[in-house]
mmCIF file with all atom_site columns, C-alpha atoms in Angstrom:
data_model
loop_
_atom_site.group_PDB
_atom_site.id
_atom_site.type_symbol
_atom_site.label_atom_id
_atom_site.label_alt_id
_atom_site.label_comp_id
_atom_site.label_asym_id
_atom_site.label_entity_id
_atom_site.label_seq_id
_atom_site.pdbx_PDB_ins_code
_atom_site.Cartn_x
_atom_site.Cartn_y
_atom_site.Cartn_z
_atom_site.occupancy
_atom_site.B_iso_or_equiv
_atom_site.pdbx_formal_charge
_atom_site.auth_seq_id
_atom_site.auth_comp_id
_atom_site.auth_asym_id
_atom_site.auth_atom_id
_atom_site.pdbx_PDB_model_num
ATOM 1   C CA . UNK A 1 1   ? 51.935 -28.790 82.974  1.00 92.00 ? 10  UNK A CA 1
ATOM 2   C CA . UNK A 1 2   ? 51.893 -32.765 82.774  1.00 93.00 ? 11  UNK A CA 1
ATOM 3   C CA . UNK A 1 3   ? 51.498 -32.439 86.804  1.00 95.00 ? 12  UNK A CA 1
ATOM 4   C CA . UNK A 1 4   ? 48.615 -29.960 86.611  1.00 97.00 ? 13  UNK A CA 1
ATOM 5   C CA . UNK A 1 5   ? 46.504 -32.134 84.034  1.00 97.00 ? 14  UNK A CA 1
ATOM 6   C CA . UNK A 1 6   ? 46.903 -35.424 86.949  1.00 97.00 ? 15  UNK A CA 1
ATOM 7   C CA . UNK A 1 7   ? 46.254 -33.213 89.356  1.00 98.00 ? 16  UNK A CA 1
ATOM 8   C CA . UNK A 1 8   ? 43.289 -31.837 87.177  1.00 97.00 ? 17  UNK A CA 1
ATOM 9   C CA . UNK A 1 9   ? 42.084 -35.535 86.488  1.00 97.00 ? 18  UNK A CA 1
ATOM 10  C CA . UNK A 1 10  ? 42.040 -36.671 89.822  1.00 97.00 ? 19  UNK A CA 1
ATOM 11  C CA . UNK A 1 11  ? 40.748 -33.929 91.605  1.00 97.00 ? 20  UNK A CA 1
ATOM 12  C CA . UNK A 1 12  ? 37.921 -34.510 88.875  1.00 96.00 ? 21  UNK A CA 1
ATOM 13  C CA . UNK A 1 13  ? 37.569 -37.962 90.175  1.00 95.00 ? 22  UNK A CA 1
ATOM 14  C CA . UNK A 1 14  ? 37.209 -36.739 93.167  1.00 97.00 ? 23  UNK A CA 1
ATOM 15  C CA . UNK A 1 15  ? 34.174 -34.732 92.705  1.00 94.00 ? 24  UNK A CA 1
ATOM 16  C CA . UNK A 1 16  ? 32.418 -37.874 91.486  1.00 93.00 ? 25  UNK A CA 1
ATOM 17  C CA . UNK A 1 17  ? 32.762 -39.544 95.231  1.00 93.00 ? 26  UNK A CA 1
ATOM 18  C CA . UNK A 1 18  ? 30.688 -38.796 98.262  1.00 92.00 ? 27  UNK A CA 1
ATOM 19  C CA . UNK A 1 19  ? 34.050 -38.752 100.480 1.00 93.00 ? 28  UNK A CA 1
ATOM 20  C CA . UNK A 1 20  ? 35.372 -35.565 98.702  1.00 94.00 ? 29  UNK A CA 1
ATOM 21  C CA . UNK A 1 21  ? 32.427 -34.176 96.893  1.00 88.00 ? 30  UNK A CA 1
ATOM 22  C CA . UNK A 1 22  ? 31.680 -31.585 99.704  1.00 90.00 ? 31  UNK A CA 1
ATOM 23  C CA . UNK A 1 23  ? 35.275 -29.812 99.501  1.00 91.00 ? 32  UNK A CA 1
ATOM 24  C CA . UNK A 1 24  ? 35.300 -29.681 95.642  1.00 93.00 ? 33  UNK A CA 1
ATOM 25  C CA . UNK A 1 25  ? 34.165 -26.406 95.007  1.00 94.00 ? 34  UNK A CA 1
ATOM 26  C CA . UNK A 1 26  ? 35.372 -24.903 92.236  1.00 95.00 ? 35  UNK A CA 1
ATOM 27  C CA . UNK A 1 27  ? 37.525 -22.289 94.252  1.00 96.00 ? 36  UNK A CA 1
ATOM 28  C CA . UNK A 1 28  ? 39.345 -25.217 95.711  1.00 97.00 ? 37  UNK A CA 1
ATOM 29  C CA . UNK A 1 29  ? 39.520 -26.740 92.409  1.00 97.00 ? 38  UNK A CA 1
ATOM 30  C CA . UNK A 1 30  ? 40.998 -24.001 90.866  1.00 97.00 ? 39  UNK A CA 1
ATOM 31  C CA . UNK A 1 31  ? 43.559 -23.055 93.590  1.00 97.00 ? 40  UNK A CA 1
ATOM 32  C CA . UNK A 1 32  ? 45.151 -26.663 93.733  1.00 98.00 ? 41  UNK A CA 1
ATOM 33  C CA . UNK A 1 33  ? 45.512 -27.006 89.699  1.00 97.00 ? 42  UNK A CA 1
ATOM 34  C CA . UNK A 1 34  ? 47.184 -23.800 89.735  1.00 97.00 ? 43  UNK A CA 1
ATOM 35  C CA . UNK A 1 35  ? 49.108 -24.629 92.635  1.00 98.00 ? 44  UNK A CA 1
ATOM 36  C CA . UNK A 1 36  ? 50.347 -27.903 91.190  1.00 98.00 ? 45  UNK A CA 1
ATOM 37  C CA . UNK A 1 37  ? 53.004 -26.347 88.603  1.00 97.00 ? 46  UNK A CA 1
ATOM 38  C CA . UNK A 1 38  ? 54.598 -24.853 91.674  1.00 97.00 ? 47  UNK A CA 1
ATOM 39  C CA . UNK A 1 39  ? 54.970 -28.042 93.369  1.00 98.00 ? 48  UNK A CA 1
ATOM 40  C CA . UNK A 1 40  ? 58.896 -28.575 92.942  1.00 97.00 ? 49  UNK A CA 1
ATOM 41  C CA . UNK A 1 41  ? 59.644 -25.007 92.387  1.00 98.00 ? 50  UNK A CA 1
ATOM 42  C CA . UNK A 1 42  ? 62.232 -24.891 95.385  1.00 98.00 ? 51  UNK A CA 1
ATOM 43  C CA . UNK A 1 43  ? 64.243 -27.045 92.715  1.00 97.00 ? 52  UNK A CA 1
ATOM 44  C CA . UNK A 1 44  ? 65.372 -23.649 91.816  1.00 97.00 ? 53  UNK A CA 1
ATOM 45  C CA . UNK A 1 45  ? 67.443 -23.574 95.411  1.00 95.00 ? 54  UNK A CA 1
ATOM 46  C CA . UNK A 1 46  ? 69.422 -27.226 94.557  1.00 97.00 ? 55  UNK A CA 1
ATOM 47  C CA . UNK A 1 47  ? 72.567 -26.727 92.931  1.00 97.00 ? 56  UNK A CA 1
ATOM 48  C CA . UNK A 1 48  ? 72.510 -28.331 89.047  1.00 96.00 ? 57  UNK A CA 1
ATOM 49  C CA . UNK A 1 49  ? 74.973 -30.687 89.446  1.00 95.00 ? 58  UNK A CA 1
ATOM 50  C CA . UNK A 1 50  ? 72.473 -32.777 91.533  1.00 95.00 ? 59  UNK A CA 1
ATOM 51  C CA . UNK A 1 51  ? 69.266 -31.629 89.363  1.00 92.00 ? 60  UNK A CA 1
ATOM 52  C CA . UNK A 1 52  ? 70.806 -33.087 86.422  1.00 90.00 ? 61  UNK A CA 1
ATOM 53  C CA . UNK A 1 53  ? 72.901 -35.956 87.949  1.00 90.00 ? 62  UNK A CA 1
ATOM 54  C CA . UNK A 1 54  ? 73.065 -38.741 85.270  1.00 86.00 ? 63  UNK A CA 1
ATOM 55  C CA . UNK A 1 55  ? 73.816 -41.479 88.128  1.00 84.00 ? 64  UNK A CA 1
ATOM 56  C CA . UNK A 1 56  ? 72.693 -42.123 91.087  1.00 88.00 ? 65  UNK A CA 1
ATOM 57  C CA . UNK A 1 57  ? 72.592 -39.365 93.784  1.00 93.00 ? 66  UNK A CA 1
ATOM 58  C CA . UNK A 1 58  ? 74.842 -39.799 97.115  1.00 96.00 ? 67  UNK A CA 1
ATOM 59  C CA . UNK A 1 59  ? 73.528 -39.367 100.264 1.00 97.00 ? 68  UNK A CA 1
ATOM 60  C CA . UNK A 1 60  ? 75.080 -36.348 101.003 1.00 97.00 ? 69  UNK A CA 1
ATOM 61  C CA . UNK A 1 61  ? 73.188 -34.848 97.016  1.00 97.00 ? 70  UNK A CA 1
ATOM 62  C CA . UNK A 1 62  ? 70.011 -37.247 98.057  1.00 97.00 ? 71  UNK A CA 1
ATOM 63  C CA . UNK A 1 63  ? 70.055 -34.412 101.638 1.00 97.00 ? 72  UNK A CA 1
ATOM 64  C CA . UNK A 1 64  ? 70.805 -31.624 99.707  1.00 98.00 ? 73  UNK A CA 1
ATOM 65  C CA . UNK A 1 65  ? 67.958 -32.687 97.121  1.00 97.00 ? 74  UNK A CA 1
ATOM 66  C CA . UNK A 1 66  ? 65.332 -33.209 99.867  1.00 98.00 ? 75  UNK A CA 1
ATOM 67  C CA . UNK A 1 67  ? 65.610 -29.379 100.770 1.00 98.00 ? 76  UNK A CA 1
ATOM 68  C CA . UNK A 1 68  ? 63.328 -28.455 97.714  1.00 98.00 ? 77  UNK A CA 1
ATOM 69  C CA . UNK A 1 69  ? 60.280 -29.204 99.500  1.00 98.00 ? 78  UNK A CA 1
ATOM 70  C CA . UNK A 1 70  ? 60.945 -27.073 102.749 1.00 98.00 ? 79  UNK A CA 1
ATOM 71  C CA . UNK A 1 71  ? 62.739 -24.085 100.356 1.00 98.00 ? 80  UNK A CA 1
ATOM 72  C CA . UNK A 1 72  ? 59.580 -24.101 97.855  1.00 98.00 ? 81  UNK A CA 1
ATOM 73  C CA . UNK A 1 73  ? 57.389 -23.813 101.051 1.00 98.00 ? 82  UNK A CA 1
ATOM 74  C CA . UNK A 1 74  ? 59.192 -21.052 102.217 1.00 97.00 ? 83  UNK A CA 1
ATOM 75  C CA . UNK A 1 75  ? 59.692 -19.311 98.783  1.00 97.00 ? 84  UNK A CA 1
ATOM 76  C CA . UNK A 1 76  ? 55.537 -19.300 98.368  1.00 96.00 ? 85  UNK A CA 1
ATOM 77  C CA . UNK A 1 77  ? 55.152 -18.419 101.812 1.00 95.00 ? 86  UNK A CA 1
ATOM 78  C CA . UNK A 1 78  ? 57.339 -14.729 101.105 1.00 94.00 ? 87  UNK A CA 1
ATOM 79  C CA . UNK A 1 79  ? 56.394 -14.627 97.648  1.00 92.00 ? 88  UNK A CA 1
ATOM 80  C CA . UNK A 1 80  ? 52.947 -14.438 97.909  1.00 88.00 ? 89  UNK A CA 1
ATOM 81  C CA . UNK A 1 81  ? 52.760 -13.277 101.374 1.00 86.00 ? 90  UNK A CA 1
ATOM 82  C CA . UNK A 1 82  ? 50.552 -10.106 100.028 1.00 85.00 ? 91  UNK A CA 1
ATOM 83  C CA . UNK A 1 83  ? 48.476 -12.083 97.495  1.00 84.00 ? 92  UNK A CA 1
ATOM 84  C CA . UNK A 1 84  ? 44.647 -11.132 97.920  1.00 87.00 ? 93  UNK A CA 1
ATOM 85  C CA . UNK A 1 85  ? 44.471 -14.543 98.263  1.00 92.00 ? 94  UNK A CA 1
ATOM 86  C CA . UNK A 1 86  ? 45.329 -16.766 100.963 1.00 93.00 ? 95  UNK A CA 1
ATOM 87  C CA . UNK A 1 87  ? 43.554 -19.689 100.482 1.00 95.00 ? 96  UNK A CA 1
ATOM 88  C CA . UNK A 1 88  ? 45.982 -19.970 97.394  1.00 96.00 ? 97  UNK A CA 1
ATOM 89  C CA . UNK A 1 89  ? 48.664 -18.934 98.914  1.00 96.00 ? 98  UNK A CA 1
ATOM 90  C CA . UNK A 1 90  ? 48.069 -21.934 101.643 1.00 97.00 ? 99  UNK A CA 1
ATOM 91  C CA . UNK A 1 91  ? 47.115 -24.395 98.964  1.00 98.00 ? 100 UNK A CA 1
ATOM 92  C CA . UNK A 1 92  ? 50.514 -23.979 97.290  1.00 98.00 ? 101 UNK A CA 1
ATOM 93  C CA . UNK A 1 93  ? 52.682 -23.392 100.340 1.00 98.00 ? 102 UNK A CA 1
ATOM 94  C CA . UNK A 1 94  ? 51.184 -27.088 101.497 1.00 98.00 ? 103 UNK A CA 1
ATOM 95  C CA . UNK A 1 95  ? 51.562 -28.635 97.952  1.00 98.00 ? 104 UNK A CA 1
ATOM 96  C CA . UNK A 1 96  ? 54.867 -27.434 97.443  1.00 98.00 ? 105 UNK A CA 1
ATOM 97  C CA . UNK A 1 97  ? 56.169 -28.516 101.656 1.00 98.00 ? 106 UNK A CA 1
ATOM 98  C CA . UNK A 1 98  ? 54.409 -31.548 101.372 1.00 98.00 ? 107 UNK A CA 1
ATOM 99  C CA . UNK A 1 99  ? 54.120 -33.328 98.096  1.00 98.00 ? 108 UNK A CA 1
ATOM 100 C CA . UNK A 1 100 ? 57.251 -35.382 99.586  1.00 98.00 ? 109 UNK A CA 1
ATOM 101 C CA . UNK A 1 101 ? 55.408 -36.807 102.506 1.00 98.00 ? 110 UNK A CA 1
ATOM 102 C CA . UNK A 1 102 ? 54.400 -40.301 102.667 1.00 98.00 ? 111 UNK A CA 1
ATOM 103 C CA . UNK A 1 103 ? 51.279 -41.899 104.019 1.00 98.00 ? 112 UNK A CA 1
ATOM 104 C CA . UNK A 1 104 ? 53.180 -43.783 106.470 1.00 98.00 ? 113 UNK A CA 1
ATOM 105 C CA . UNK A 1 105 ? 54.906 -40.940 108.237 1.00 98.00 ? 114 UNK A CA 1
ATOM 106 C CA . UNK A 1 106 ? 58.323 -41.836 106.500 1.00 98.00 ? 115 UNK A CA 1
ATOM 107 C CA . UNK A 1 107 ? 58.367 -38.711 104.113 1.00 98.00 ? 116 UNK A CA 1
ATOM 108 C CA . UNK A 1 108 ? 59.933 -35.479 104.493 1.00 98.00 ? 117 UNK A CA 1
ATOM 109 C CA . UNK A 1 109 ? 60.345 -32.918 105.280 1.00 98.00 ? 118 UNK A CA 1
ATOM 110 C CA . UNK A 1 110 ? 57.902 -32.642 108.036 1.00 98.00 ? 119 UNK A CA 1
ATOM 111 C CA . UNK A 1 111 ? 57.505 -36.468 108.807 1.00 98.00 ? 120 UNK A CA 1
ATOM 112 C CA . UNK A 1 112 ? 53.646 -35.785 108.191 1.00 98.00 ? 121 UNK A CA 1
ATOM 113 C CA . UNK A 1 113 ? 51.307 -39.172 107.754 1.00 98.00 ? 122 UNK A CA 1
ATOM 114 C CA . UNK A 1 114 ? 47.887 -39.883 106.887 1.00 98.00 ? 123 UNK A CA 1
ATOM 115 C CA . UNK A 1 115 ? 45.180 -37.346 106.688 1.00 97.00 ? 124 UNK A CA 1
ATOM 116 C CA . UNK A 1 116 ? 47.693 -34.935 108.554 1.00 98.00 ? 125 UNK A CA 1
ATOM 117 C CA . UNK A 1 117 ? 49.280 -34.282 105.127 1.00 98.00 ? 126 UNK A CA 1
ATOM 118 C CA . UNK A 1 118 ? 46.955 -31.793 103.474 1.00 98.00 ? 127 UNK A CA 1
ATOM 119 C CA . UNK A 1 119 ? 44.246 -33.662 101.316 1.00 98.00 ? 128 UNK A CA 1
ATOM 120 C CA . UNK A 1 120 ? 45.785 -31.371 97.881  1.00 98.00 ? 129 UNK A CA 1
ATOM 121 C CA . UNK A 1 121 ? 49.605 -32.283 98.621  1.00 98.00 ? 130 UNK A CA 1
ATOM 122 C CA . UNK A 1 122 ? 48.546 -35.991 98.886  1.00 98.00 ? 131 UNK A CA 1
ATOM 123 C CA . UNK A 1 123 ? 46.679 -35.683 95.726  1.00 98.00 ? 132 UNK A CA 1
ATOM 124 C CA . UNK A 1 124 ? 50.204 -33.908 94.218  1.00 98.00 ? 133 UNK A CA 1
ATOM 125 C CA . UNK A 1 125 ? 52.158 -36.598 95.739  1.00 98.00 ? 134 UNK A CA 1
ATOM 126 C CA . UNK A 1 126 ? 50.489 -39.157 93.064  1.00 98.00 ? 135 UNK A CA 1
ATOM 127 C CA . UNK A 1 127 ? 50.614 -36.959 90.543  1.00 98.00 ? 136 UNK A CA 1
ATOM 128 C CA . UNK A 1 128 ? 53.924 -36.057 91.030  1.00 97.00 ? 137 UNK A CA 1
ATOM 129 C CA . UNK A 1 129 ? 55.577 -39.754 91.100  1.00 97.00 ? 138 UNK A CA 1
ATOM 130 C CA . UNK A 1 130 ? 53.136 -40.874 88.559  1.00 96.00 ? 139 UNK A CA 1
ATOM 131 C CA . UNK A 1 131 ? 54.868 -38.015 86.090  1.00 95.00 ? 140 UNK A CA 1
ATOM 132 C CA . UNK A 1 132 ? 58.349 -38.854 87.672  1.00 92.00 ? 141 UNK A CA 1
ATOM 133 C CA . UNK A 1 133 ? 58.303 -42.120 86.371  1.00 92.00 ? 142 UNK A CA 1
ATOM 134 C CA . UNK A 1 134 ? 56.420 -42.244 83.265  1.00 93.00 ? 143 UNK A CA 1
ATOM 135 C CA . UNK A 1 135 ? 59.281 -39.552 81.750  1.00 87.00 ? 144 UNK A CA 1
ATOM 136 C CA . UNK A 1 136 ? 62.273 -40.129 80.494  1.00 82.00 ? 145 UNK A CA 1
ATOM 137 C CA . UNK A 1 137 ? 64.601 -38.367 82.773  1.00 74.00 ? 146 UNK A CA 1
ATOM 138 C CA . UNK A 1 138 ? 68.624 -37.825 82.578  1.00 63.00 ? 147 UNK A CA 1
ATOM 139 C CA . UNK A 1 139 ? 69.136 -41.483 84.076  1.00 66.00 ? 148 UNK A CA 1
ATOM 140 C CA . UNK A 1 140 ? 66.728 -43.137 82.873  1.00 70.00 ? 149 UNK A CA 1
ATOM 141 C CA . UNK A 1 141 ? 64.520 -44.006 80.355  1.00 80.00 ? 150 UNK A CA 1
ATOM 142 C CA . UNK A 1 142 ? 60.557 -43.636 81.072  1.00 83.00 ? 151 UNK A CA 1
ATOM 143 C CA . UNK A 1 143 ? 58.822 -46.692 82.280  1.00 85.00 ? 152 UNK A CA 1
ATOM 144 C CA . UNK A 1 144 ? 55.754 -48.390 80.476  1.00 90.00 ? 153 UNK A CA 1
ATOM 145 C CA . UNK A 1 145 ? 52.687 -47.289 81.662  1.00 93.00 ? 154 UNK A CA 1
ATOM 146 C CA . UNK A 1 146 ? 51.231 -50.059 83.186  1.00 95.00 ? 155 UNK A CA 1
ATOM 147 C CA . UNK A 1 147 ? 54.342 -50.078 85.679  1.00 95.00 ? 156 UNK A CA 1
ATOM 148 C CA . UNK A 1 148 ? 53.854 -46.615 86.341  1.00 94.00 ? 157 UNK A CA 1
ATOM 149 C CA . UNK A 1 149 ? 50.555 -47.443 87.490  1.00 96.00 ? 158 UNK A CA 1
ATOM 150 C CA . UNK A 1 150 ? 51.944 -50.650 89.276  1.00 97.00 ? 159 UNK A CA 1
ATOM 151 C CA . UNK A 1 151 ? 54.426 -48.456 91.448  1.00 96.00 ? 160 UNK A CA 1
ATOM 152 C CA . UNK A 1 152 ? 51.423 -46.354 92.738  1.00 97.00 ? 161 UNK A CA 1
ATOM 153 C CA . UNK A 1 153 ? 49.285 -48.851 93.264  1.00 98.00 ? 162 UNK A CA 1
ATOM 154 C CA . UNK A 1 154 ? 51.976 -50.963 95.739  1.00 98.00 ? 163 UNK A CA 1
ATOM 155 C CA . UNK A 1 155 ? 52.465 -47.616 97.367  1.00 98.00 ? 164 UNK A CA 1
ATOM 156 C CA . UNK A 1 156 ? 48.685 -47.708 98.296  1.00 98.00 ? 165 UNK A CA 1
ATOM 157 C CA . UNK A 1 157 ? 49.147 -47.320 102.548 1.00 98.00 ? 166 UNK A CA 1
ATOM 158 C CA . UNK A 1 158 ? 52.640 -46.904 102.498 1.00 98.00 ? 167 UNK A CA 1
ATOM 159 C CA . UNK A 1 159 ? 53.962 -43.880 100.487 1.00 98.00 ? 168 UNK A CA 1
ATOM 160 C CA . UNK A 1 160 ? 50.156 -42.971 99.048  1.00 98.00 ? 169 UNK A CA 1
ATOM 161 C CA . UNK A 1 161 ? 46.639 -42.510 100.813 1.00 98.00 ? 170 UNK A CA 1
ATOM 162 C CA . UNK A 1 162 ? 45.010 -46.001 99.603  1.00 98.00 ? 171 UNK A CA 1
ATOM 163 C CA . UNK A 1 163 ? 41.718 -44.040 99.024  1.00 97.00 ? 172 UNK A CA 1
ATOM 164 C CA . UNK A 1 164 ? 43.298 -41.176 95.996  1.00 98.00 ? 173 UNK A CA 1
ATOM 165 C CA . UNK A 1 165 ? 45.621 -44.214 95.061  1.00 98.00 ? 174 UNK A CA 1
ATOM 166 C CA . UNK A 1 166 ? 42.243 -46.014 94.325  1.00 96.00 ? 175 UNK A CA 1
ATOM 167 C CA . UNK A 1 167 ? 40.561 -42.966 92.512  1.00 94.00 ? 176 UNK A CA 1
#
């Protein structure tokens, strides 16, 4: 829910600037805020143990953990493989594969950069990190807002598209 409101407020944002007004239509609108609570929902796949790790995660759980993005791809794709609707269906298999890819190239699980990620999993991507680290999470406690808002802003070429990292 928390992801779906950023999403929500950016994509809002968005609508306000002539780079992304055209492709705001309200279909596309709707289809990526209801694709945004499915973002991590290959989480589902990753044993508990990691999920809910107090400590720091090995690299061998840190592997394991990356698989969420491919395995939520792949669980929209044959989910909702007969939905009447594939632009949804497409908007939430590519927000759910690709939230985890980074500007620069360096993401996963793809290795996707730049405008090669899809425009909605880039805006997700944000939203995603922003809500990662403003909430308290099993270990550790939520960060002040202002350095939540730090962390995306250094990201800004590197792990974030500099233009939604600006909206």
């Amino acid at each position: 829910k928390r992801t779906q409101d950023y999403v929500n407020l950016m994509l809002d944002r968005m609508r306000q600037d002539s780079r992304y007004r055209n492709m705001m239509n309200k279909d596309y609108l709707v289809d990526v805020c209801n694709a945004a609570p499915l973002h991590d929902i290959g989480k589902i796949a990753t044993p508990d143990h990691i999920l809910q790790k107090p400590g720091k995660l090995t690299d061998e759980e840190y592997a394991v953990m990356k698989q969420h993005a491919a395995c939520g791809g792949d669980l929209i794709k044959n989910t909702f493989k007969d939905l009447d609707d594939p632009e949804f269906m497409q908007i939430a298999y590519e927000v759910a594969r690709h939230h985890h890819e980074k500007y620069n190239g360096k993401g996963y699980p793809d290795g996707l950069a730049g405008e090669d990620i899809p425009l909605h999993a880039r805006v997700m991507a944000i939203a995603d990190v922003f809500d990662a680290v403003s909430q308290k999470r099993c270990y550790r406690d939520a960060m002040p807002i202002d350095e939540c808002f730090e962390i995306i802003e250094k990201g800004a070429g590197k792990d974030f598209d500099p233009a939604l990292v600006k909206i």
